[in-house]
C-alpha cells in the first residue's frame, strides 16, 4: 500500500458523506425539501421609458420579490430562476409624459360655430307664439270672454291674470307682438334660459293686468304687449349681471330707450288727435309691464357679476319694490276700487 493511502481513503469517505450531487432534470436543478425556495425575479413594469433591449438587458429591469413565501409546488421541481421576456406595456406609459396637443380649429370652423350658436332658436318664445297663433285661428269665439281681462271682480276668475295675454284683438296685433317678442327675447332666452324668461313673461302679463285694472278699469285688455315690454326692460338687469361677458351690451339699453320713447310719442299723438281708438289701448298694461321687467329681472336672472356688492344691493331694492307693488295692488282692489260699479 502506498504511503498515506489510509489518509486518502479517509478523505474520500468524508467527502462522499458531505457531497451529494444534485440531480438535474431537463436543464433544471431539483432543490432539497429542507431548503427555502429561491426568490424569483419579475419584470419591473414601471421601468423608465426609452429602454431598449439592445442597450438594457431584461434582467436589469427586474426587481427581487419581497419576503413573502412563495406557493410551494406539489412536485419537487422548483425553478431557481424565472425567465421572462422584456416587454413594455401600453399601460405603463404615463399620461403626463404623453403631451397631446389640442387640435387647432380653422377660421371656417370657428365661424360655423358662431353662426350655429347665433341661430339656435328660443324654444319658449317660439312655443308661445305657436300656441297664440293656433288659439287665434282655431279657437272658438266663446272662449274669448273667458280668457280676456274684463272689468269686474277678477279674483273670481283668477286665471285671467295670465290668459288674456294669449288673446289678441286682430291679426295685425298678433303679428306685431310676435315679431317684437322674437326680436327682444331671442338673445335673452339664450343667455338666461327659458325658465327665467318664462317667469319674466308671466310677471309682465300679471303686472299689466293689475295696472290696467287699477288705472283703466273700464278697458277690456287682450294681447301679450305687457309681456313683450317686460322682456324689453329685462335686458337692463341682464346687462348689469353679465357685463363684460355678453356682446353688444351698449345696444340693449339703447333699444330700450328708443322703443320706450317711440311708444310714449305714439300715445301722445293718438291722444292729441282725439282718436277713438286711443281710449281702447291699454297703455297702463304697457307701462306696468315695462316697469316690472327691471326689478323682476334682478330677482330672477343670474350672471357672472351676481356676487358683487352693488348687484346684491340692486336685488334687495328690487325685492322691496316688488313687495310694495304687490301690497299696493292688494290694498287697491280690497279697499279703494269699486269693481262692482264697472260690471
mmCIF file of C-alpha atoms in Angstrom:
data_model
loop_
_atom_site.group_PDB
_atom_site.id
_atom_site.type_symbol
_atom_site.label_atom_id
_atom_site.label_comp_id
_atom_site.label_asym_id
_atom_site.label_seq_id
_atom_site.Cartn_x
_atom_site.Cartn_y
_atom_site.Cartn_z
ATOM 1 C CA UNK A 1 0.000 0.000 0.000
ATOM 2 C CA UNK A 2 1.279 3.471 -0.896
ATOM 3 C CA UNK A 3 2.179 5.856 1.838
ATOM 4 C CA UNK A 4 -0.648 7.879 3.246
ATOM 5 C CA UNK A 5 -3.180 5.618 1.500
ATOM 6 C CA UNK A 6 -5.233 5.374 4.605
ATOM 7 C CA UNK A 7 -5.434 9.150 4.796
ATOM 8 C CA UNK A 8 -6.610 9.400 1.147
ATOM 9 C CA UNK A 9 -9.288 6.797 1.717
ATOM 10 C CA UNK A 10 -10.456 8.657 4.799
ATOM 11 C CA UNK A 11 -10.677 11.943 2.868
ATOM 12 C CA UNK A 12 -12.673 10.341 0.072
ATOM 13 C CA UNK A 13 -15.043 8.781 2.581
ATOM 14 C CA UNK A 14 -15.635 12.121 4.295
ATOM 15 C CA UNK A 15 -16.081 13.929 1.012
ATOM 16 C CA UNK A 16 -18.598 11.346 -0.082
ATOM 17 C CA UNK A 17 -20.695 11.844 3.017
ATOM 18 C CA UNK A 18 -20.789 15.663 2.679
ATOM 19 C CA UNK A 19 -21.115 15.929 -1.047
ATOM 20 C CA UNK A 20 -24.312 14.782 -2.658
ATOM 21 C CA UNK A 21 -24.594 15.545 -6.333
ATOM 22 C CA UNK A 22 -27.725 17.478 -7.183
ATOM 23 C CA UNK A 23 -29.733 15.603 -9.812
ATOM 24 C CA UNK A 24 -30.524 17.580 -12.945
ATOM 25 C CA UNK A 25 -33.818 17.203 -14.775
ATOM 26 C CA UNK A 26 -34.210 18.827 -18.208
ATOM 27 C CA UNK A 27 -31.853 21.663 -17.527
ATOM 28 C CA UNK A 28 -33.339 22.440 -14.070
ATOM 29 C CA UNK A 29 -31.968 21.545 -10.735
ATOM 30 C CA UNK A 30 -34.035 19.880 -8.013
ATOM 31 C CA UNK A 31 -33.864 21.775 -4.746
ATOM 32 C CA UNK A 32 -33.828 19.924 -1.441
ATOM 33 C CA UNK A 33 -37.069 19.945 0.542
ATOM 34 C CA UNK A 34 -35.455 21.379 3.663
ATOM 35 C CA UNK A 35 -34.160 24.479 1.913
ATOM 36 C CA UNK A 36 -36.306 27.584 1.382
ATOM 37 C CA UNK A 37 -37.457 28.150 -2.188
ATOM 38 C CA UNK A 38 -35.467 30.580 -4.220
ATOM 39 C CA UNK A 39 -36.791 34.082 -4.644
ATOM 40 C CA UNK A 40 -37.833 34.717 -8.204
ATOM 41 C CA UNK A 41 -37.257 37.759 -10.300
ATOM 42 C CA UNK A 42 -40.133 39.535 -12.048
ATOM 43 C CA UNK A 43 -40.390 42.269 -14.609
ATOM 44 C CA UNK A 44 -40.397 45.811 -13.426
ATOM 45 C CA UNK A 45 -43.357 47.275 -15.299
ATOM 46 C CA UNK A 46 -42.557 50.770 -14.098
ATOM 47 C CA UNK A 47 -39.259 50.798 -15.930
ATOM 48 C CA UNK A 48 -38.348 54.192 -17.325
ATOM 49 C CA UNK A 49 -39.254 54.927 -20.870
ATOM 50 C CA UNK A 50 -36.759 54.765 -23.641
ATOM 51 C CA UNK A 51 -35.241 51.425 -22.583
ATOM 52 C CA UNK A 52 -34.262 49.185 -25.386
ATOM 53 C CA UNK A 53 -33.278 45.523 -25.399
ATOM 54 C CA UNK A 54 -30.131 46.423 -27.343
ATOM 55 C CA UNK A 55 -28.827 48.698 -24.565
ATOM 56 C CA UNK A 56 -30.510 47.325 -21.476
ATOM 57 C CA UNK A 57 -30.823 43.690 -20.512
ATOM 58 C CA UNK A 58 -34.238 42.395 -19.387
ATOM 59 C CA UNK A 59 -32.644 41.074 -16.223
ATOM 60 C CA UNK A 60 -31.517 44.575 -15.256
ATOM 61 C CA UNK A 61 -35.077 45.900 -15.263
ATOM 62 C CA UNK A 62 -36.345 43.328 -12.773
ATOM 63 C CA UNK A 63 -36.733 43.612 -9.025
ATOM 64 C CA UNK A 64 -36.492 40.994 -6.373
ATOM 65 C CA UNK A 65 -39.666 39.820 -4.708
ATOM 66 C CA UNK A 66 -40.228 40.508 -1.013
ATOM 67 C CA UNK A 67 -40.015 38.051 1.772
ATOM 68 C CA UNK A 68 -43.482 36.705 1.117
ATOM 69 C CA UNK A 69 -43.467 32.918 0.984
ATOM 70 C CA UNK A 70 -43.933 31.512 -2.447
ATOM 71 C CA UNK A 71 -46.555 28.939 -3.159
ATOM 72 C CA UNK A 72 -44.998 25.535 -2.826
ATOM 73 C CA UNK A 73 -45.448 23.355 -5.837
ATOM 74 C CA UNK A 74 -46.899 19.878 -5.491
ATOM 75 C CA UNK A 75 -43.859 18.457 -7.235
ATOM 76 C CA UNK A 76 -40.259 18.579 -6.185
ATOM 77 C CA UNK A 77 -39.300 20.568 -9.247
ATOM 78 C CA UNK A 78 -38.571 24.151 -8.244
ATOM 79 C CA UNK A 79 -37.293 26.635 -10.720
ATOM 80 C CA UNK A 80 -34.417 28.595 -9.353
ATOM 81 C CA UNK A 81 -34.834 31.377 -11.890
ATOM 82 C CA UNK A 82 -37.983 32.557 -13.609
ATOM 83 C CA UNK A 83 -37.174 33.879 -17.011
ATOM 84 C CA UNK A 84 -39.359 36.400 -18.795
ATOM 85 C CA UNK A 85 -39.404 38.392 -21.980
ATOM 86 C CA UNK A 86 -38.915 42.110 -21.543
ATOM 87 C CA UNK A 87 -41.956 43.917 -22.896
ATOM 88 C CA UNK A 88 -43.091 47.453 -22.297
ATOM 89 C CA UNK A 89 -46.783 47.524 -21.505
ATOM 90 C CA UNK A 90 -49.065 50.125 -23.014
ATOM 91 C CA UNK A 91 -50.485 50.831 -19.586
ATOM 92 C CA UNK A 92 -47.035 51.726 -18.273
ATOM 93 C CA UNK A 93 -46.962 54.882 -20.345
ATOM 94 C CA UNK A 94 -47.594 57.810 -18.078
ATOM 95 C CA UNK A 95 -50.321 60.217 -19.091
ATOM 96 C CA UNK A 96 -48.187 63.181 -18.066
ATOM 97 C CA UNK A 97 -45.322 62.180 -20.298
ATOM 98 C CA UNK A 98 -47.529 61.999 -23.373
ATOM 99 C CA UNK A 99 -48.343 65.543 -24.419
ATOM 100 C CA UNK A 100 -51.426 65.681 -26.626
ATOM 101 C CA UNK A 101 -51.674 68.958 -28.455
ATOM 102 C CA UNK A 102 -55.237 70.257 -28.844
ATOM 103 C CA UNK A 103 -56.480 70.428 -32.358
ATOM 104 C CA UNK A 104 -56.478 73.970 -33.650
ATOM 105 C CA UNK A 105 -59.801 74.951 -35.198
ATOM 106 C CA UNK A 106 -59.752 76.672 -38.526
ATOM 107 C CA UNK A 107 -61.377 80.032 -39.180
ATOM 108 C CA UNK A 108 -64.156 78.316 -41.095
ATOM 109 C CA UNK A 109 -64.976 76.043 -38.140
ATOM 110 C CA UNK A 110 -64.979 78.957 -35.692
ATOM 111 C CA UNK A 111 -67.250 80.980 -37.966
ATOM 112 C CA UNK A 112 -69.549 77.981 -38.366
ATOM 113 C CA UNK A 113 -69.839 77.512 -34.587
ATOM 114 C CA UNK A 114 -70.710 81.184 -34.125
ATOM 115 C CA UNK A 115 -73.413 81.001 -36.789
ATOM 116 C CA UNK A 116 -74.911 77.836 -35.293
ATOM 117 C CA UNK A 117 -74.892 79.375 -31.808
ATOM 118 C CA UNK A 118 -76.490 82.569 -33.090
ATOM 119 C CA UNK A 119 -79.240 80.683 -34.947
ATOM 120 C CA UNK A 120 -80.177 78.449 -32.027
ATOM 121 C CA UNK A 121 -83.889 79.218 -31.610
ATOM 122 C CA UNK A 122 -85.585 80.421 -28.398
ATOM 123 C CA UNK A 123 -87.846 77.456 -27.717
ATOM 124 C CA UNK A 124 -90.116 79.128 -25.155
ATOM 125 C CA UNK A 125 -90.775 82.237 -27.242
ATOM 126 C CA UNK A 126 -91.486 80.169 -30.355
ATOM 127 C CA UNK A 127 -93.736 77.782 -28.428
ATOM 128 C CA UNK A 128 -95.768 80.674 -27.018
ATOM 129 C CA UNK A 129 -96.128 82.261 -30.455
ATOM 130 C CA UNK A 130 -97.306 78.974 -31.990
ATOM 131 C CA UNK A 131 -99.827 78.460 -29.184
ATOM 132 C CA UNK A 132 -101.168 82.015 -29.513
ATOM 133 C CA UNK A 133 -101.474 81.718 -33.309
ATOM 134 C CA UNK A 134 -103.326 78.390 -33.057
ATOM 135 C CA UNK A 135 -105.669 79.825 -30.445
ATOM 136 C CA UNK A 136 -106.311 82.896 -32.590
ATOM 137 C CA UNK A 137 -107.020 80.906 -35.741
ATOM 138 C CA UNK A 138 -108.704 77.769 -34.405
ATOM 139 C CA UNK A 139 -110.145 78.764 -31.024
ATOM 140 C CA UNK A 140 -113.914 79.307 -30.775
ATOM 141 C CA UNK A 141 -115.216 82.794 -30.146
ATOM 142 C CA UNK A 142 -116.928 81.699 -26.918
ATOM 143 C CA UNK A 143 -113.530 81.211 -25.301
ATOM 144 C CA UNK A 144 -112.674 84.877 -25.705
ATOM 145 C CA UNK A 145 -114.961 86.089 -22.943
ATOM 146 C CA UNK A 146 -113.469 83.554 -20.543
ATOM 147 C CA UNK A 147 -109.844 84.430 -21.346
ATOM 148 C CA UNK A 148 -109.683 88.219 -21.795
ATOM 149 C CA UNK A 149 -109.243 90.674 -18.928
ATOM 150 C CA UNK A 150 -112.529 92.446 -18.275
ATOM 151 C CA UNK A 151 -113.658 94.955 -15.646
ATOM 152 C CA UNK A 152 -115.075 93.362 -12.544
ATOM 153 C CA UNK A 153 -114.009 91.183 -9.621
ATOM 154 C CA UNK A 154 -111.140 89.376 -11.299
ATOM 155 C CA UNK A 155 -110.405 87.231 -8.240
ATOM 156 C CA UNK A 156 -113.489 85.212 -9.106
ATOM 157 C CA UNK A 157 -111.699 84.246 -12.314
ATOM 158 C CA UNK A 158 -108.003 84.474 -11.363
ATOM 159 C CA UNK A 159 -106.732 82.699 -14.492
ATOM 160 C CA UNK A 160 -107.470 85.878 -16.448
ATOM 161 C CA UNK A 161 -104.318 87.409 -14.989
ATOM 162 C CA UNK A 162 -102.363 85.212 -17.435
ATOM 163 C CA UNK A 163 -104.763 84.008 -20.131
ATOM 164 C CA UNK A 164 -105.584 87.461 -21.532
ATOM 165 C CA UNK A 165 -102.054 87.507 -22.969
ATOM 166 C CA UNK A 166 -102.970 84.635 -25.301
ATOM 167 C CA UNK A 167 -105.902 86.501 -26.911
ATOM 168 C CA UNK A 168 -105.385 89.286 -29.460
ATOM 169 C CA UNK A 169 -107.709 91.821 -30.971
ATOM 170 C CA UNK A 170 -106.682 91.286 -34.600
ATOM 171 C CA UNK A 171 -104.187 89.519 -36.816
ATOM 172 C CA UNK A 172 -102.162 92.715 -37.109
ATOM 173 C CA UNK A 173 -101.971 92.989 -33.326
ATOM 174 C CA UNK A 174 -100.821 89.375 -33.061
ATOM 175 C CA UNK A 175 -98.174 89.715 -35.792
ATOM 176 C CA UNK A 176 -96.698 92.862 -34.227
ATOM 177 C CA UNK A 177 -96.409 91.284 -30.781
ATOM 178 C CA UNK A 178 -94.934 88.087 -32.211
ATOM 179 C CA UNK A 179 -92.234 89.915 -34.175
ATOM 180 C CA UNK A 180 -91.230 92.141 -31.254
ATOM 181 C CA UNK A 181 -91.210 89.160 -28.866
ATOM 182 C CA UNK A 182 -88.834 87.285 -31.184
ATOM 183 C CA UNK A 183 -86.560 90.304 -31.604
ATOM 184 C CA UNK A 184 -86.454 91.069 -27.885
ATOM 185 C CA UNK A 185 -86.495 87.583 -26.393
ATOM 186 C CA UNK A 186 -84.153 85.721 -28.744
ATOM 187 C CA UNK A 187 -80.876 86.735 -27.112
ATOM 188 C CA UNK A 188 -82.426 86.954 -23.663
ATOM 189 C CA UNK A 189 -83.586 83.325 -23.657
ATOM 190 C CA UNK A 190 -80.260 82.053 -24.991
ATOM 191 C CA UNK A 191 -78.364 83.852 -22.242
ATOM 192 C CA UNK A 192 -80.679 83.241 -19.271
ATOM 193 C CA UNK A 193 -82.615 80.093 -20.169
ATOM 194 C CA UNK A 194 -86.279 79.535 -20.929
ATOM 195 C CA UNK A 195 -87.368 79.125 -17.281
ATOM 196 C CA UNK A 196 -86.227 82.618 -16.256
ATOM 197 C CA UNK A 197 -87.679 84.139 -19.415
ATOM 198 C CA UNK A 198 -90.992 82.376 -18.730
ATOM 199 C CA UNK A 199 -91.077 83.881 -15.234
ATOM 200 C CA UNK A 200 -90.479 87.375 -16.618
ATOM 201 C CA UNK A 201 -93.173 86.773 -19.266
ATOM 202 C CA UNK A 202 -95.730 85.700 -16.650
ATOM 203 C CA UNK A 203 -94.786 88.530 -14.284
ATOM 204 C CA UNK A 204 -95.164 91.117 -17.029
ATOM 205 C CA UNK A 205 -98.582 89.788 -18.050
ATOM 206 C CA UNK A 206 -99.842 89.772 -14.458
ATOM 207 C CA UNK A 207 -98.490 93.267 -13.742
ATOM 208 C CA UNK A 208 -100.113 94.586 -16.911
ATOM 209 C CA UNK A 209 -103.485 93.175 -15.921
ATOM 210 C CA UNK A 210 -103.327 94.640 -12.411
ATOM 211 C CA UNK A 211 -102.146 98.002 -13.753
ATOM 212 C CA UNK A 212 -104.936 98.172 -16.293
ATOM 213 C CA UNK A 213 -107.486 97.157 -13.672
ATOM 214 C CA UNK A 214 -106.297 99.952 -11.380
ATOM 215 C CA UNK A 215 -105.706 102.773 -13.871
ATOM 216 C CA UNK A 216 -108.112 101.846 -16.705
ATOM 217 C CA UNK A 217 -110.900 99.917 -15.030
ATOM 218 C CA UNK A 218 -113.316 100.272 -17.974
ATOM 219 C CA UNK A 219 -110.994 98.775 -20.620
ATOM 220 C CA UNK A 220 -111.025 95.148 -21.751
ATOM 221 C CA UNK A 221 -107.406 94.075 -22.080
ATOM 222 C CA UNK A 222 -106.081 91.499 -24.575
ATOM 223 C CA UNK A 223 -102.651 90.794 -26.045
ATOM 224 C CA UNK A 224 -99.134 89.973 -24.889
ATOM 225 C CA UNK A 225 -97.848 93.546 -25.110
ATOM 226 C CA UNK A 226 -97.181 93.729 -21.368
ATOM 227 C CA UNK A 227 -95.053 90.569 -21.556
ATOM 228 C CA UNK A 228 -93.116 91.956 -24.520
ATOM 229 C CA UNK A 229 -92.372 95.196 -22.666
ATOM 230 C CA UNK A 230 -91.267 93.227 -19.620
ATOM 231 C CA UNK A 231 -88.813 91.256 -21.764
ATOM 232 C CA UNK A 232 -87.581 94.504 -23.289
ATOM 233 C CA UNK A 233 -86.752 96.198 -19.995
ATOM 234 C CA UNK A 234 -85.372 92.933 -18.544
ATOM 235 C CA UNK A 235 -82.356 93.441 -20.790
ATOM 236 C CA UNK A 236 -81.151 96.152 -18.391
ATOM 237 C CA UNK A 237 -80.607 93.824 -15.387
ATOM 238 C CA UNK A 238 -79.245 91.198 -17.775
ATOM 239 C CA UNK A 239 -76.565 93.649 -18.935
ATOM 240 C CA UNK A 240 -75.723 94.600 -15.334
ATOM 241 C CA UNK A 241 -75.442 90.990 -14.168
ATOM 242 C CA UNK A 242 -73.399 89.844 -17.168
ATOM 243 C CA UNK A 243 -71.470 92.994 -18.024
ATOM 244 C CA UNK A 244 -68.266 92.158 -19.855
ATOM 245 C CA UNK A 245 -69.454 88.693 -20.865
ATOM 246 C CA UNK A 246 -72.137 89.439 -23.476
ATOM 247 C CA UNK A 247 -71.762 91.045 -26.905
ATOM 248 C CA UNK A 248 -73.330 94.355 -27.911
ATOM 249 C CA UNK A 249 -74.132 95.342 -24.349
ATOM 250 C CA UNK A 250 -74.467 99.014 -25.304
ATOM 251 C CA UNK A 251 -77.113 98.281 -27.944
ATOM 252 C CA UNK A 252 -79.610 96.833 -25.464
ATOM 253 C CA UNK A 253 -80.121 99.904 -23.248
ATOM 254 C CA UNK A 254 -80.237 101.984 -26.420
ATOM 255 C CA UNK A 255 -83.008 99.800 -27.849
ATOM 256 C CA UNK A 256 -84.962 100.088 -24.587
ATOM 257 C CA UNK A 257 -84.748 103.885 -24.723
ATOM 258 C CA UNK A 258 -85.675 104.071 -28.416
ATOM 259 C CA UNK A 259 -88.664 101.721 -28.219
ATOM 260 C CA UNK A 260 -89.903 103.277 -24.985
ATOM 261 C CA UNK A 261 -89.658 106.785 -26.404
ATOM 262 C CA UNK A 262 -91.454 105.757 -29.597
ATOM 263 C CA UNK A 263 -94.303 104.207 -27.600
ATOM 264 C CA UNK A 264 -94.711 107.345 -25.493
ATOM 265 C CA UNK A 265 -94.674 109.609 -28.567
ATOM 266 C CA UNK A 266 -97.200 107.432 -30.363
ATOM 267 C CA UNK A 267 -99.515 107.511 -27.342
ATOM 268 C CA UNK A 268 -99.341 111.343 -27.149
ATOM 269 C CA UNK A 269 -100.088 111.627 -30.863
ATOM 270 C CA UNK A 270 -103.215 109.484 -30.596
ATOM 271 C CA UNK A 271 -104.439 111.360 -27.553
ATOM 272 C CA UNK A 272 -103.834 114.793 -29.117
ATOM 273 C CA UNK A 273 -105.714 113.815 -32.283
ATOM 274 C CA UNK A 274 -108.667 112.659 -30.206
ATOM 275 C CA UNK A 275 -108.767 109.293 -31.892
ATOM 276 C CA UNK A 276 -111.471 106.948 -30.691
ATOM 277 C CA UNK A 277 -109.018 104.053 -30.694
ATOM 278 C CA UNK A 278 -106.809 105.798 -28.133
ATOM 279 C CA UNK A 279 -109.327 105.018 -25.414
ATOM 280 C CA UNK A 280 -109.195 101.347 -26.368
ATOM 281 C CA UNK A 281 -105.403 100.971 -25.967
ATOM 282 C CA UNK A 282 -104.354 99.624 -22.567
ATOM 283 C CA UNK A 283 -101.408 101.950 -22.065
ATOM 284 C CA UNK A 284 -101.449 101.121 -18.343
ATOM 285 C CA UNK A 285 -100.711 97.471 -19.132
ATOM 286 C CA UNK A 286 -97.780 98.522 -21.309
ATOM 287 C CA UNK A 287 -96.378 100.807 -18.622
ATOM 288 C CA UNK A 288 -96.745 98.345 -15.738
ATOM 289 C CA UNK A 289 -95.305 95.515 -17.840
ATOM 290 C CA UNK A 290 -92.233 97.616 -18.658
ATOM 291 C CA UNK A 291 -91.905 98.755 -15.042
ATOM 292 C CA UNK A 292 -91.949 95.251 -13.584
ATOM 293 C CA UNK A 293 -89.330 93.918 -16.030
ATOM 294 C CA UNK A 294 -86.394 95.641 -14.288
ATOM 295 C CA UNK A 295 -86.892 94.528 -10.651
ATOM 296 C CA UNK A 296 -88.128 91.094 -11.681
ATOM 297 C CA UNK A 297 -85.052 90.662 -13.893
ATOM 298 C CA UNK A 298 -82.722 91.427 -10.978
ATOM 299 C CA UNK A 299 -84.509 88.843 -8.839
ATOM 300 C CA UNK A 300 -84.777 86.076 -11.442
ATOM 301 C CA UNK A 301 -81.731 86.431 -13.670
ATOM 302 C CA UNK A 302 -78.223 85.233 -12.891
ATOM 303 C CA UNK A 303 -74.792 86.177 -14.206
ATOM 304 C CA UNK A 304 -71.080 86.438 -13.661
ATOM 305 C CA UNK A 305 -71.459 89.649 -11.606
ATOM 306 C CA UNK A 306 -74.176 88.341 -9.286
ATOM 307 C CA UNK A 307 -71.896 88.207 -6.253
ATOM 308 C CA UNK A 308 -70.785 91.831 -6.451
ATOM 309 C CA UNK A 309 -71.883 94.166 -3.716
ATOM 310 C CA UNK A 310 -73.718 96.600 -5.986
ATOM 311 C CA UNK A 311 -75.676 93.727 -7.578
ATOM 312 C CA UNK A 312 -76.685 92.483 -4.151
ATOM 313 C CA UNK A 313 -77.995 95.933 -3.301
ATOM 314 C CA UNK A 314 -79.912 96.025 -6.596
ATOM 315 C CA UNK A 315 -81.577 92.741 -5.694
ATOM 316 C CA UNK A 316 -82.503 93.991 -2.238
ATOM 317 C CA UNK A 317 -84.053 97.168 -3.670
ATOM 318 C CA UNK A 318 -85.853 95.113 -6.335
ATOM 319 C CA UNK A 319 -87.336 92.841 -3.666
ATOM 320 C CA UNK A 320 -88.598 95.893 -1.784
ATOM 321 C CA UNK A 321 -90.150 97.379 -4.952
ATOM 322 C CA UNK A 322 -91.905 94.120 -5.831
ATOM 323 C CA UNK A 323 -93.254 93.725 -2.302
ATOM 324 C CA UNK A 324 -94.578 97.318 -2.281
ATOM 325 C CA UNK A 325 -96.201 96.824 -5.682
ATOM 326 C CA UNK A 326 -97.980 93.631 -4.658
ATOM 327 C CA UNK A 327 -99.153 95.209 -1.409
ATOM 328 C CA UNK A 328 -100.418 98.307 -3.242
ATOM 329 C CA UNK A 329 -102.369 96.170 -5.723
ATOM 330 C CA UNK A 330 -103.970 94.148 -2.933
ATOM 331 C CA UNK A 331 -104.943 97.265 -0.980
ATOM 332 C CA UNK A 332 -106.334 98.973 -4.068
ATOM 333 C CA UNK A 333 -108.645 96.130 -5.040
ATOM 334 C CA UNK A 334 -109.709 95.471 -1.451
ATOM 335 C CA UNK A 335 -110.388 98.997 -0.157
ATOM 336 C CA UNK A 336 -110.320 101.648 -2.884
ATOM 337 C CA UNK A 337 -111.700 100.097 -6.049
ATOM 338 C CA UNK A 338 -115.413 99.702 -6.607
ATOM 339 C CA UNK A 339 -115.269 96.817 -9.058
ATOM 340 C CA UNK A 340 -118.985 96.150 -8.961
ATOM 341 C CA UNK A 341 -119.596 99.601 -10.443
ATOM 342 C CA UNK A 342 -117.899 98.538 -13.710
ATOM 343 C CA UNK A 343 -119.574 95.134 -14.126
#
